[in-house]
mmCIF file of C-alpha atoms in Angstrom:
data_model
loop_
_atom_site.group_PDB
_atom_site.id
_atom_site.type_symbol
_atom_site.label_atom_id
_atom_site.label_comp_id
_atom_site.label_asym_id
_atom_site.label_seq_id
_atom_site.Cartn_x
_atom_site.Cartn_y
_atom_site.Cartn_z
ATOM 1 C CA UNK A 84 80.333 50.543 122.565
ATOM 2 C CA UNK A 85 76.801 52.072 123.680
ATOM 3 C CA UNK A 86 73.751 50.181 124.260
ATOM 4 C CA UNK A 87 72.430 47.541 122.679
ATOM 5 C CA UNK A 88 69.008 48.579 121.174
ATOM 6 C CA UNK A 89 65.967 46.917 119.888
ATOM 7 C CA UNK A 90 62.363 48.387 118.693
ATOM 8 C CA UNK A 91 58.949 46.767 118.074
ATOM 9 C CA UNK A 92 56.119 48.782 116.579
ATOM 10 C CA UNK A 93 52.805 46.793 115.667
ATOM 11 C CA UNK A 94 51.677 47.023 111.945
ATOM 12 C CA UNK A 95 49.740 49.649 111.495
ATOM 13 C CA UNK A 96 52.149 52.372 112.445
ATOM 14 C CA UNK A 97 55.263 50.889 110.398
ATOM 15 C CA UNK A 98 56.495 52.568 108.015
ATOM 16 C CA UNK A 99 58.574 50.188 105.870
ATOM 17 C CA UNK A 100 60.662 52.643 104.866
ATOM 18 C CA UNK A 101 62.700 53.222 108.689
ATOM 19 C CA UNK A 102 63.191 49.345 109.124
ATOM 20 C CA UNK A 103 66.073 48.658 107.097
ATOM 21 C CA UNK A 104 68.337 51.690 108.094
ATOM 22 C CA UNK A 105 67.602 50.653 111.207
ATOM 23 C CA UNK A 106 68.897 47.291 110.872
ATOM 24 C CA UNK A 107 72.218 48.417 109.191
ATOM 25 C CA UNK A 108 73.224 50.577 112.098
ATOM 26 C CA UNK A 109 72.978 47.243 114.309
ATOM 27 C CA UNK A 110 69.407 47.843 115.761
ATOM 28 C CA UNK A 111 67.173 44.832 116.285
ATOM 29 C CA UNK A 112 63.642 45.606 115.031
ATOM 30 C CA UNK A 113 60.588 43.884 114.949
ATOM 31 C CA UNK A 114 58.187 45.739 112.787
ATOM 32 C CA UNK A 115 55.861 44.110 110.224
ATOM 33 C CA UNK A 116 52.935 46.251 108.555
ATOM 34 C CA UNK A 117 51.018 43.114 107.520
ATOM 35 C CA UNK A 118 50.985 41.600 111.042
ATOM 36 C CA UNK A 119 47.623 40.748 112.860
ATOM 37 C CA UNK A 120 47.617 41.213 116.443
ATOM 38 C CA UNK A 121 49.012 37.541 117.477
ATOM 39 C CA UNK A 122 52.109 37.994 114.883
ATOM 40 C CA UNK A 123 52.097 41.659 116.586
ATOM 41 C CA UNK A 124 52.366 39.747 120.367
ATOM 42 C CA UNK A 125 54.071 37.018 119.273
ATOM 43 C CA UNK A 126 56.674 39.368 117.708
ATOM 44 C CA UNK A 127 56.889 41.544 120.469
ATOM 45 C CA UNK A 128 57.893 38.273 122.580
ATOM 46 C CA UNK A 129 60.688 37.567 120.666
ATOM 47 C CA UNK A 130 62.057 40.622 120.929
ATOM 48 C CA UNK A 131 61.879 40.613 124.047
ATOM 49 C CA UNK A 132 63.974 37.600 124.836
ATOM 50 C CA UNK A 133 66.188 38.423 122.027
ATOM 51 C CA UNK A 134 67.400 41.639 123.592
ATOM 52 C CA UNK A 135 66.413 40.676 127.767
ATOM 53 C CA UNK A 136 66.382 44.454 127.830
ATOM 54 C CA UNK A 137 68.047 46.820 131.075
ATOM 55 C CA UNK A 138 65.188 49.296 129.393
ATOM 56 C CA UNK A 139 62.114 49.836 128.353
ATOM 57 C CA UNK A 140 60.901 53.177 126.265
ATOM 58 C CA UNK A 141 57.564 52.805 126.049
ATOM 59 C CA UNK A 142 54.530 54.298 124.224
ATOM 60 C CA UNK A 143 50.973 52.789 125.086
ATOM 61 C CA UNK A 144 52.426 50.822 127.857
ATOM 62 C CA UNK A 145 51.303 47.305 125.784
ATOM 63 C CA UNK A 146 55.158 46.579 125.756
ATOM 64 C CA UNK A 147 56.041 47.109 129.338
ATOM 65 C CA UNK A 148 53.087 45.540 130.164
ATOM 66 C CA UNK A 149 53.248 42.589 127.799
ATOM 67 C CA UNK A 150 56.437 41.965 129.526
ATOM 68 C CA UNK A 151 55.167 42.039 132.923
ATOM 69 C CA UNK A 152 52.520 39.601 132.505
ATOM 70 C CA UNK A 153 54.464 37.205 130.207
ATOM 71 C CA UNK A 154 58.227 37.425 131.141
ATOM 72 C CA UNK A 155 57.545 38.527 134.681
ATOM 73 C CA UNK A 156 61.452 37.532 135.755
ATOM 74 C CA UNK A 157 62.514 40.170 132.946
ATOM 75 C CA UNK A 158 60.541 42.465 134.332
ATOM 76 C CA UNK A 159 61.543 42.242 138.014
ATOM 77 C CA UNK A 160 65.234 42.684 136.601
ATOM 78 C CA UNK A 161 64.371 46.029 134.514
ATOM 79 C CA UNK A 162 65.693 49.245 135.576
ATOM 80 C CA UNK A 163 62.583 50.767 134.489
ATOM 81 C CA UNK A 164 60.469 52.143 132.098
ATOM 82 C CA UNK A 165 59.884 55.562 130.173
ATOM 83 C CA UNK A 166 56.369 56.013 129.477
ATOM 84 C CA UNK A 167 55.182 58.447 126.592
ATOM 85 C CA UNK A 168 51.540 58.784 126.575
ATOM 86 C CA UNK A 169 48.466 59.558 128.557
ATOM 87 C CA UNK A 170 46.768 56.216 128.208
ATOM 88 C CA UNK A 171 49.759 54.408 129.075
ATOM 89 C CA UNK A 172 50.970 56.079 132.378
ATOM 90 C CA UNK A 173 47.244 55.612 132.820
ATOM 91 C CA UNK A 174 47.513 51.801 132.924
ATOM 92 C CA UNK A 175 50.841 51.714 134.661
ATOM 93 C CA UNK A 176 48.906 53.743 137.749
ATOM 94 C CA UNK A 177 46.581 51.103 137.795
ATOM 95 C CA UNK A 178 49.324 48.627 137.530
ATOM 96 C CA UNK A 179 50.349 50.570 141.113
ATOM 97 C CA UNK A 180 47.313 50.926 142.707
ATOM 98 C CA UNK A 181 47.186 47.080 141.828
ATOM 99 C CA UNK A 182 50.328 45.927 143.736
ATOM 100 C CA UNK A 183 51.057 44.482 139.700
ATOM 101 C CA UNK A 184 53.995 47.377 139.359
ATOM 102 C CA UNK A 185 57.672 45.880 139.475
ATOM 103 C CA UNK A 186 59.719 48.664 138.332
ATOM 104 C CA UNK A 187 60.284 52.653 138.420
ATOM 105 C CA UNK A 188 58.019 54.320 135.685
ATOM 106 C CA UNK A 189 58.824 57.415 134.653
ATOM 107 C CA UNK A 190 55.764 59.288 133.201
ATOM 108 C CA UNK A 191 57.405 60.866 130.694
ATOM 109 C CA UNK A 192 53.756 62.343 129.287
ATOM 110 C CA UNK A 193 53.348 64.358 132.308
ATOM 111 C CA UNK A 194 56.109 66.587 131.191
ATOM 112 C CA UNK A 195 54.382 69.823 129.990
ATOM 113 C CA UNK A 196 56.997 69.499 126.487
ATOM 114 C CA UNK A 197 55.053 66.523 126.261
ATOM 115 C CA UNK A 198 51.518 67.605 126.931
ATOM 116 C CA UNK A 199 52.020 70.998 125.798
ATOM 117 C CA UNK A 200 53.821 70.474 122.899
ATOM 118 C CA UNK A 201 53.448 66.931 121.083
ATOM 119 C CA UNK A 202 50.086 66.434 122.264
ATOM 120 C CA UNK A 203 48.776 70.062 121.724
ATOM 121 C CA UNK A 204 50.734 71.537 118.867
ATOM 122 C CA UNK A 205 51.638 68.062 117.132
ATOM 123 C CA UNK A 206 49.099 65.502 117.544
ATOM 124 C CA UNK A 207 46.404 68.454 117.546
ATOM 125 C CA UNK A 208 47.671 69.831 114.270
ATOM 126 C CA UNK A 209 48.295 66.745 112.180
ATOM 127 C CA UNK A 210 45.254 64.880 113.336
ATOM 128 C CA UNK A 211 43.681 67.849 111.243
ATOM 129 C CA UNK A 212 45.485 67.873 107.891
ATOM 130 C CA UNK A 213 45.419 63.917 107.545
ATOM 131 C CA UNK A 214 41.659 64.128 107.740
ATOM 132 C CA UNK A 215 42.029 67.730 105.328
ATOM 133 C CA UNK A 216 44.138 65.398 103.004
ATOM 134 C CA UNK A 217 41.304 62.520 103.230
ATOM 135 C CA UNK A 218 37.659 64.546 103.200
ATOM 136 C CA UNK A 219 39.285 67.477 101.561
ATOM 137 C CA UNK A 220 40.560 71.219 102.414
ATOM 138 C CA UNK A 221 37.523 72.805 103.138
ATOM 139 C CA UNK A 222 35.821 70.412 104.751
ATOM 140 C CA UNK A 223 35.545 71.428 107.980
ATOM 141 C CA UNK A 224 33.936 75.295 107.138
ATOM 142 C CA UNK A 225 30.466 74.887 108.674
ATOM 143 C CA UNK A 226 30.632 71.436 109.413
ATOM 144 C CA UNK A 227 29.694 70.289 113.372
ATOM 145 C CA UNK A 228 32.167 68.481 115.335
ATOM 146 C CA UNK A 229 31.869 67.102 118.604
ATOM 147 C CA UNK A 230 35.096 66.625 120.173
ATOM 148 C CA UNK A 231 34.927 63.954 123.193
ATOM 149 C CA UNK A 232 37.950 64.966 125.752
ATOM 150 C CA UNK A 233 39.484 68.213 126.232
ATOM 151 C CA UNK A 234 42.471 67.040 127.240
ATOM 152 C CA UNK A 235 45.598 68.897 125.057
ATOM 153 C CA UNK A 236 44.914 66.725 122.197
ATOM 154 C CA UNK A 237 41.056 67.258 122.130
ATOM 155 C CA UNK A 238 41.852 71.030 122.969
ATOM 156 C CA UNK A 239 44.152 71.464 120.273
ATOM 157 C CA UNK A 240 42.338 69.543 117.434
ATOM 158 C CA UNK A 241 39.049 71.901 118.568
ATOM 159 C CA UNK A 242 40.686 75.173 118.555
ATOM 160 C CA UNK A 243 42.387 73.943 115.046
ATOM 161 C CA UNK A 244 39.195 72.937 113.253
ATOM 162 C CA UNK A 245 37.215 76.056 114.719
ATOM 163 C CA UNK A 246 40.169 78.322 112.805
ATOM 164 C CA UNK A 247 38.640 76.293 109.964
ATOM 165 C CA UNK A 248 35.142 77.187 110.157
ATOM 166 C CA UNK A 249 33.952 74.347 111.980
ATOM 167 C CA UNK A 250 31.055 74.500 114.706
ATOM 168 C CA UNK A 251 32.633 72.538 117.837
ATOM 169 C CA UNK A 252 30.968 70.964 120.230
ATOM 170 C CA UNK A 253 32.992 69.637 123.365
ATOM 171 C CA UNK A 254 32.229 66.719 125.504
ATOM 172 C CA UNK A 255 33.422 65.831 128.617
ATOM 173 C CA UNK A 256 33.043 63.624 131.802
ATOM 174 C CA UNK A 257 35.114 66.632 134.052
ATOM 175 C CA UNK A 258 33.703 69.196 134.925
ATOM 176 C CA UNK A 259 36.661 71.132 135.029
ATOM 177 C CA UNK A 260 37.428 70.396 131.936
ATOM 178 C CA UNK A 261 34.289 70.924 129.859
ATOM 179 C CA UNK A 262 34.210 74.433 132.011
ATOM 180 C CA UNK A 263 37.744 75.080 130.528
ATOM 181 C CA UNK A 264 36.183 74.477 127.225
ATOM 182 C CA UNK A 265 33.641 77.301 127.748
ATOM 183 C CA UNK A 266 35.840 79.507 129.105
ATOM 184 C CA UNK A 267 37.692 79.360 125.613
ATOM 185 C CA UNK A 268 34.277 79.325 123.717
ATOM 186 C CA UNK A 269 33.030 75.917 123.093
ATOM 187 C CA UNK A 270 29.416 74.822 124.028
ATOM 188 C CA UNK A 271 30.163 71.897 126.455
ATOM 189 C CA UNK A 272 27.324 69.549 125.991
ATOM 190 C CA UNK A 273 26.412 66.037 126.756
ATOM 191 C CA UNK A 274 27.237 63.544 123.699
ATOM 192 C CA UNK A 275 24.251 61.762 123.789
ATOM 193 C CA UNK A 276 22.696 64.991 123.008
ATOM 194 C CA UNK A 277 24.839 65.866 120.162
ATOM 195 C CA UNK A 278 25.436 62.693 118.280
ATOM 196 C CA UNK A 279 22.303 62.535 115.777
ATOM 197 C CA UNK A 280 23.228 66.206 114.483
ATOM 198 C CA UNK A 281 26.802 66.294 114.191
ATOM 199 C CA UNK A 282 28.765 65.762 110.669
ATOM 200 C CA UNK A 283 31.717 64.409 112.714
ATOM 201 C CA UNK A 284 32.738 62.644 115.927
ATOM 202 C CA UNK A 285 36.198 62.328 117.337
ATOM 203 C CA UNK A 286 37.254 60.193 120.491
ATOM 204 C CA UNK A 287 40.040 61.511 122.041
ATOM 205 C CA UNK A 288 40.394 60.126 125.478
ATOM 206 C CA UNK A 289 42.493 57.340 125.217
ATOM 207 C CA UNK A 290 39.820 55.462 127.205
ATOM 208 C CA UNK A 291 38.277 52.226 125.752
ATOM 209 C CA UNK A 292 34.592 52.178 124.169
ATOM 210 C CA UNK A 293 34.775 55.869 124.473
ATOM 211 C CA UNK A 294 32.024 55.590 121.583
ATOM 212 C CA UNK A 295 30.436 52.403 122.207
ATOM 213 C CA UNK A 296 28.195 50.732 120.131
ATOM 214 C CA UNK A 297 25.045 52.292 121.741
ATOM 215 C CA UNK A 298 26.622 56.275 120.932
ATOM 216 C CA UNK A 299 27.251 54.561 117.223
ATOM 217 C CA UNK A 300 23.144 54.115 116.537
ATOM 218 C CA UNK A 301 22.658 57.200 117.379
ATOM 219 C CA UNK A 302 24.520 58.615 114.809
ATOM 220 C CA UNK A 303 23.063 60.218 111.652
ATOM 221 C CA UNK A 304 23.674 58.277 108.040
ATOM 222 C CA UNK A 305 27.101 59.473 106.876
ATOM 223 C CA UNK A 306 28.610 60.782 110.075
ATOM 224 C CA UNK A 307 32.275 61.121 110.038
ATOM 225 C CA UNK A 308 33.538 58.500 113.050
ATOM 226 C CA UNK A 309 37.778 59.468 114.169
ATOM 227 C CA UNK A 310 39.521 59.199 116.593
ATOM 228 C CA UNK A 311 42.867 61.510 117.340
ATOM 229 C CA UNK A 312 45.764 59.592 119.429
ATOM 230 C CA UNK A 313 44.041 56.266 120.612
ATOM 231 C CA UNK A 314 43.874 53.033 121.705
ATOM 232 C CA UNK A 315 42.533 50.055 120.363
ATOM 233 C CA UNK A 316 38.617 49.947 120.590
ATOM 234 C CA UNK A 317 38.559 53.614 121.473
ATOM 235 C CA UNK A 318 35.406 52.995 119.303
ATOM 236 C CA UNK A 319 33.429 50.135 120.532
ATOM 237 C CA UNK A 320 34.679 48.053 116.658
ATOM 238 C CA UNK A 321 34.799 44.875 118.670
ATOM 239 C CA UNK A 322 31.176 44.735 119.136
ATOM 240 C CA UNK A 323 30.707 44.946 115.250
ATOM 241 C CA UNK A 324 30.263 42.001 113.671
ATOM 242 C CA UNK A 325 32.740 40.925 111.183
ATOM 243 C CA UNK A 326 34.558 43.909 111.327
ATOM 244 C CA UNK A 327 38.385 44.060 110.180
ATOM 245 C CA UNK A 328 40.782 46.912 110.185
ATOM 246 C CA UNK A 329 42.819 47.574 107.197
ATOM 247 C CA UNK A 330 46.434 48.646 107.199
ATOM 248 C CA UNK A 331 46.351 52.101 105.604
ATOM 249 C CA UNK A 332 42.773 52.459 104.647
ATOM 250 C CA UNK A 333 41.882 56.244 105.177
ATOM 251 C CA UNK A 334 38.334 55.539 105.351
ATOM 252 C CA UNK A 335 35.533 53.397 105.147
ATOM 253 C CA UNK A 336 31.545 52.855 105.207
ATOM 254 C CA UNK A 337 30.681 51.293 108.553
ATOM 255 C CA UNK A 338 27.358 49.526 108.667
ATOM 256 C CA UNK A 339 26.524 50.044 112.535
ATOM 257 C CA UNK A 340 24.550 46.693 113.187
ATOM 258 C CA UNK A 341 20.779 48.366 113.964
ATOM 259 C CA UNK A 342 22.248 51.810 113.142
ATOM 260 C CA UNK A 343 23.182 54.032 110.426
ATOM 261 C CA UNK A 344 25.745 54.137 107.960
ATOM 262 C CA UNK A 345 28.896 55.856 109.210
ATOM 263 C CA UNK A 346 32.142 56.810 107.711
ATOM 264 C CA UNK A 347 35.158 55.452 109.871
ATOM 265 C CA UNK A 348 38.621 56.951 109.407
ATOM 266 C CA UNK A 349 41.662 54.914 109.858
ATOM 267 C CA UNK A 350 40.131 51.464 110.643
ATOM 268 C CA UNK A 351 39.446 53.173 114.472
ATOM 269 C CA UNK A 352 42.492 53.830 114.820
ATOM 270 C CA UNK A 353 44.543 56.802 115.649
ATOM 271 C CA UNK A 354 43.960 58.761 112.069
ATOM 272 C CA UNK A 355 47.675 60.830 112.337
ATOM 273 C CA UNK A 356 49.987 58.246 112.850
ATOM 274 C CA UNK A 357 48.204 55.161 110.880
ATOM 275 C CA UNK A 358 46.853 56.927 107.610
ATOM 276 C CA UNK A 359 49.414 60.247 108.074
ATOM 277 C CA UNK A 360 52.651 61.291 108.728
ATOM 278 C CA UNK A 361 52.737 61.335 112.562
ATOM 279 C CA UNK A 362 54.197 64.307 114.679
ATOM 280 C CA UNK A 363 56.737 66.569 112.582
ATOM 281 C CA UNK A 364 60.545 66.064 114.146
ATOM 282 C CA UNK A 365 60.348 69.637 115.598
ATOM 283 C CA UNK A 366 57.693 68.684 117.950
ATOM 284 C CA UNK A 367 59.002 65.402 118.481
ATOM 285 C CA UNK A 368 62.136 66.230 119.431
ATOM 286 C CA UNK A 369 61.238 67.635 122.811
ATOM 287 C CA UNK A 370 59.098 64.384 123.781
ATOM 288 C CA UNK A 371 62.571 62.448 122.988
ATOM 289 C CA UNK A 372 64.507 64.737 124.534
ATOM 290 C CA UNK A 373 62.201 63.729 127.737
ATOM 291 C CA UNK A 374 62.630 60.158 127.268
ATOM 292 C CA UNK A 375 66.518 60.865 126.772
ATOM 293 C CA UNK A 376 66.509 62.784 130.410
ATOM 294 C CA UNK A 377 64.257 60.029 131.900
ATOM 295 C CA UNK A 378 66.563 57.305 130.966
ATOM 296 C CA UNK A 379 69.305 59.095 131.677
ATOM 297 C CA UNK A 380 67.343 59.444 135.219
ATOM 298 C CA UNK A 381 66.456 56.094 135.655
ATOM 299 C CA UNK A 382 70.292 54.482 134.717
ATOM 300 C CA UNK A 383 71.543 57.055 137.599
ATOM 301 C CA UNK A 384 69.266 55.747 140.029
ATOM 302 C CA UNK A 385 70.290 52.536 139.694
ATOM 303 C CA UNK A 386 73.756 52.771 140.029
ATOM 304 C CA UNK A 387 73.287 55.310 143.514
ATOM 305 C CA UNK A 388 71.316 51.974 144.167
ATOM 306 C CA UNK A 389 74.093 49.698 143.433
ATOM 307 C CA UNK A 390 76.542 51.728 145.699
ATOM 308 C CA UNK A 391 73.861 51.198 148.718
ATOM 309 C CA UNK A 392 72.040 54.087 148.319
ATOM 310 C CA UNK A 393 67.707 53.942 147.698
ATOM 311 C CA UNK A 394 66.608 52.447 145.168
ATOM 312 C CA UNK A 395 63.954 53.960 143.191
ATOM 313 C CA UNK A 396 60.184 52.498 144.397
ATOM 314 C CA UNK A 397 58.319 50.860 142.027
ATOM 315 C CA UNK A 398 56.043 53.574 141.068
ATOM 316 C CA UNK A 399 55.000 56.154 138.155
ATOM 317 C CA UNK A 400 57.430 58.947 139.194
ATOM 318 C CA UNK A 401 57.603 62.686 137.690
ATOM 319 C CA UNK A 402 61.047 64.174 136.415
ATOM 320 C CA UNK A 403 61.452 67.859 137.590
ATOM 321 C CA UNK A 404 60.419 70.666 136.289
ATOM 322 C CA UNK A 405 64.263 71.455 136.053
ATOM 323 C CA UNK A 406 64.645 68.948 133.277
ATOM 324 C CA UNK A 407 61.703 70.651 131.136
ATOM 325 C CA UNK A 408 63.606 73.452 132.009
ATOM 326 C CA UNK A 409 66.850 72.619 130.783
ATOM 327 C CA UNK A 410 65.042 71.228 127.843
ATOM 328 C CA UNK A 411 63.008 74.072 126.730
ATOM 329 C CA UNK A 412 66.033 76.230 127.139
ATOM 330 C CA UNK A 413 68.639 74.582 124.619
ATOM 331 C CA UNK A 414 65.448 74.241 122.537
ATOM 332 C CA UNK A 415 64.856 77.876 122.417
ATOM 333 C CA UNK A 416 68.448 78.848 121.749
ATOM 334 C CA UNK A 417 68.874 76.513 118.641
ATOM 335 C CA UNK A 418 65.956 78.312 117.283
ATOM 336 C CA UNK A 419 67.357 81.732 117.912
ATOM 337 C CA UNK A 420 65.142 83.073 120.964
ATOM 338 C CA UNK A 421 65.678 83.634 124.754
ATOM 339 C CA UNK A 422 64.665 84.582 128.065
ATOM 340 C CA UNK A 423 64.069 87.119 130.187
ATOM 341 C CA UNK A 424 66.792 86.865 133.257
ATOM 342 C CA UNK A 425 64.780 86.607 135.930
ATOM 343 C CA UNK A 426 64.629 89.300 138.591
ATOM 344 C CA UNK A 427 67.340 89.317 141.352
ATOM 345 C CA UNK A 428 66.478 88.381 144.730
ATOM 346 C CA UNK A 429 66.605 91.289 146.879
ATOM 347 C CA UNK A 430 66.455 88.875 150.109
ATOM 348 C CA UNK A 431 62.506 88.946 150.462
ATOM 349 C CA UNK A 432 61.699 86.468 153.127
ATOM 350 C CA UNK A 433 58.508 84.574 154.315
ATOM 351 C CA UNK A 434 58.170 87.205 156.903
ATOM 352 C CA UNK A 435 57.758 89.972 154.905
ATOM 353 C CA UNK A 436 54.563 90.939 153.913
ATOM 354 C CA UNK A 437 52.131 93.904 153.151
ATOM 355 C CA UNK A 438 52.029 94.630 156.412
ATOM 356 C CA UNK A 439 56.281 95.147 156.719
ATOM 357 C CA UNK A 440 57.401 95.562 153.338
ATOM 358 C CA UNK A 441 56.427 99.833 153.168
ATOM 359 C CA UNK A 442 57.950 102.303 150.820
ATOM 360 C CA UNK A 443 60.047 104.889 152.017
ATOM 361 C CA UNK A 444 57.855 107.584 152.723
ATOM 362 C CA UNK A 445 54.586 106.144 153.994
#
């Protein structure tokens, strides 16, 4: 009869519109757009113990970890989890490292069709038309951008908004990363540096208080304050008094207690999924076609395990690069390319090298 399925998504990524179709086809869902964040937890709870799930596909790791620290029997009897994004296989590492961990995790966002794909291509393209579609077209010709993280959604947002005239600026705690960024042709700078003379600053690290309250006072009047994926507080809001998000507001005048006037897209929060469309499907699909092979993965495991073989440790584990492979393949032939075959192996072993391997005739 296939799987019984439920899905939670806090309020200000609902859209209304996917709840009921959802319910018809038998799917318990717990999705609310005017919830606060106790109706969000309290919610999330219930669903919980509603469905006692074998499985947890996960996207932030607030679920998985939600469940952990408040139905901690569940979550000793999971299979496991599939994890979607950088922040969250981020937490469940320090879940590990912690001892806390007490199930498989499957990092589904290390898979380069995540990484490469949704996070580059989709969350690095839409991020830039919903704020087109908010501050207008041509906003971004001449304007100066700092970009904090050059990870593949910073990296693709920059490259996007530079197509579009802008002057980017990237900063970064890695080295290795903010050289990366000048190899491709973006001054890497330190923020504190750029914040009184940009037009715009976008978070996108995933890391809380990436602009805390101290980068926000340095800001010049009007600055344009994003951020592009996100967590909650990726902008130090908490430390603003009397602040309250707003389901669906685009944008906003922030009074920055001792500091200028700044304009804040999407409440703080992540401006493509909460004020725009989100990733387009034919992005998307290869992310769920990733959580698809890693639950697919993690239900094989555990039957090996139930027949006396290993059972998987509770860790974040990796997928192989076969199942990208696999992946990327049937993606590429419903959309009418190929390969190349790959060369035939003549037999070369370890052993032969430059110094063997001549030419007839030398």
């Amino acid at each position: 009869t296939g799987a019984r399925v439920g899905v939670f998504c806090e309020g200000n990524a609902v859209d209304p519109r996917v709840i009921e179709p959802l319910r018809r086809r038998g799917v318990l869902v717990e999705a609310d757009p005017s919830w606060d964040t106790e109706q969000s937890r309290t919610a999330a709870l219930r669903l919980l113990d509603d469905l006692d799930p074998t499985l947890v596909v996960d996207d932030g790791a607030s679920f998985a970890r939600l469940m952990s620290m408040e139905r901690p029997q569940m979550a000793a009897r999971v299979v496991g989890v599939a994890e979607e994004t950088t922040s969250g296989v981020r937490a469940f590492r320090k879940m590990e490292a912690a001892g806390a961990l007490s199930y498989p995790v499957i990092a589904v966002n290390d898979s380069a069709l995540k990484t490469g794909f949704d996070n580059a291509h989709g969350t690095g393209e839409t991020c830039v038309t919903t704020m087109q579609r908010l501050l207008g077209p041509d906003w971004f010709d001449g304007k100066k951008v700092a970009v904090v993280g050059y990870g593949p959604v910073g990296r693709g947002f920059a490259q996007r908004i530079r197509a579009l005239g802008a002057r980017v600026t990237v900063c970064d705690a890695s080295s290795v990363s903010a050289l990366r960024a000048v190899f491709e042709g973006f001054p890497a700078r330190d923020l504190a540096d750029v914040l009184g003379s940009s037009d715009m600053v976008v978070s996108a690290t995933g890391e809380r208080h990436t602009l805390d309250l101290s980068a926000l006072r340095k800001m010049a009047d009007g600055t344009v304050v994003a951020v592009i994926g996100g967590i909650l507080n990726e902008i130090a809001l908490d430390e603003v008094p009397g602040f309250r998000p707003k389901e669906g507001e685009g944008m906003r005048v922030l009074h920055v207690p001792d500091g200028p006037d700044v304009r804040l897209l999407a409440s703080g929060d992540g401006v493509n999924y909460t004020v725009g469309g989100g990733n387009p499907i034919e992005v998307m699909d290869l992310s769920f076609a990733v959580q698809a092979s890693a639950v697919t993965y993690l239900l094989a495991a555990d039957r090996r395990a139930a027949q006396g073989q290993d059972a998987l440790p509770h860790k974040v584990l990796h997928l192989g690069a076969q199942a990208d492979e696999k992946i990327a393949r049937i993606a590429l032939e419903v959309r009418g390319w190929k390969t190349s075959p790959k060369a035939a192996d003549t037999g070369s072993l370890w052993t032969t090298t430059r110094f063997t391997d001549r030419t007839e005739g030398e």
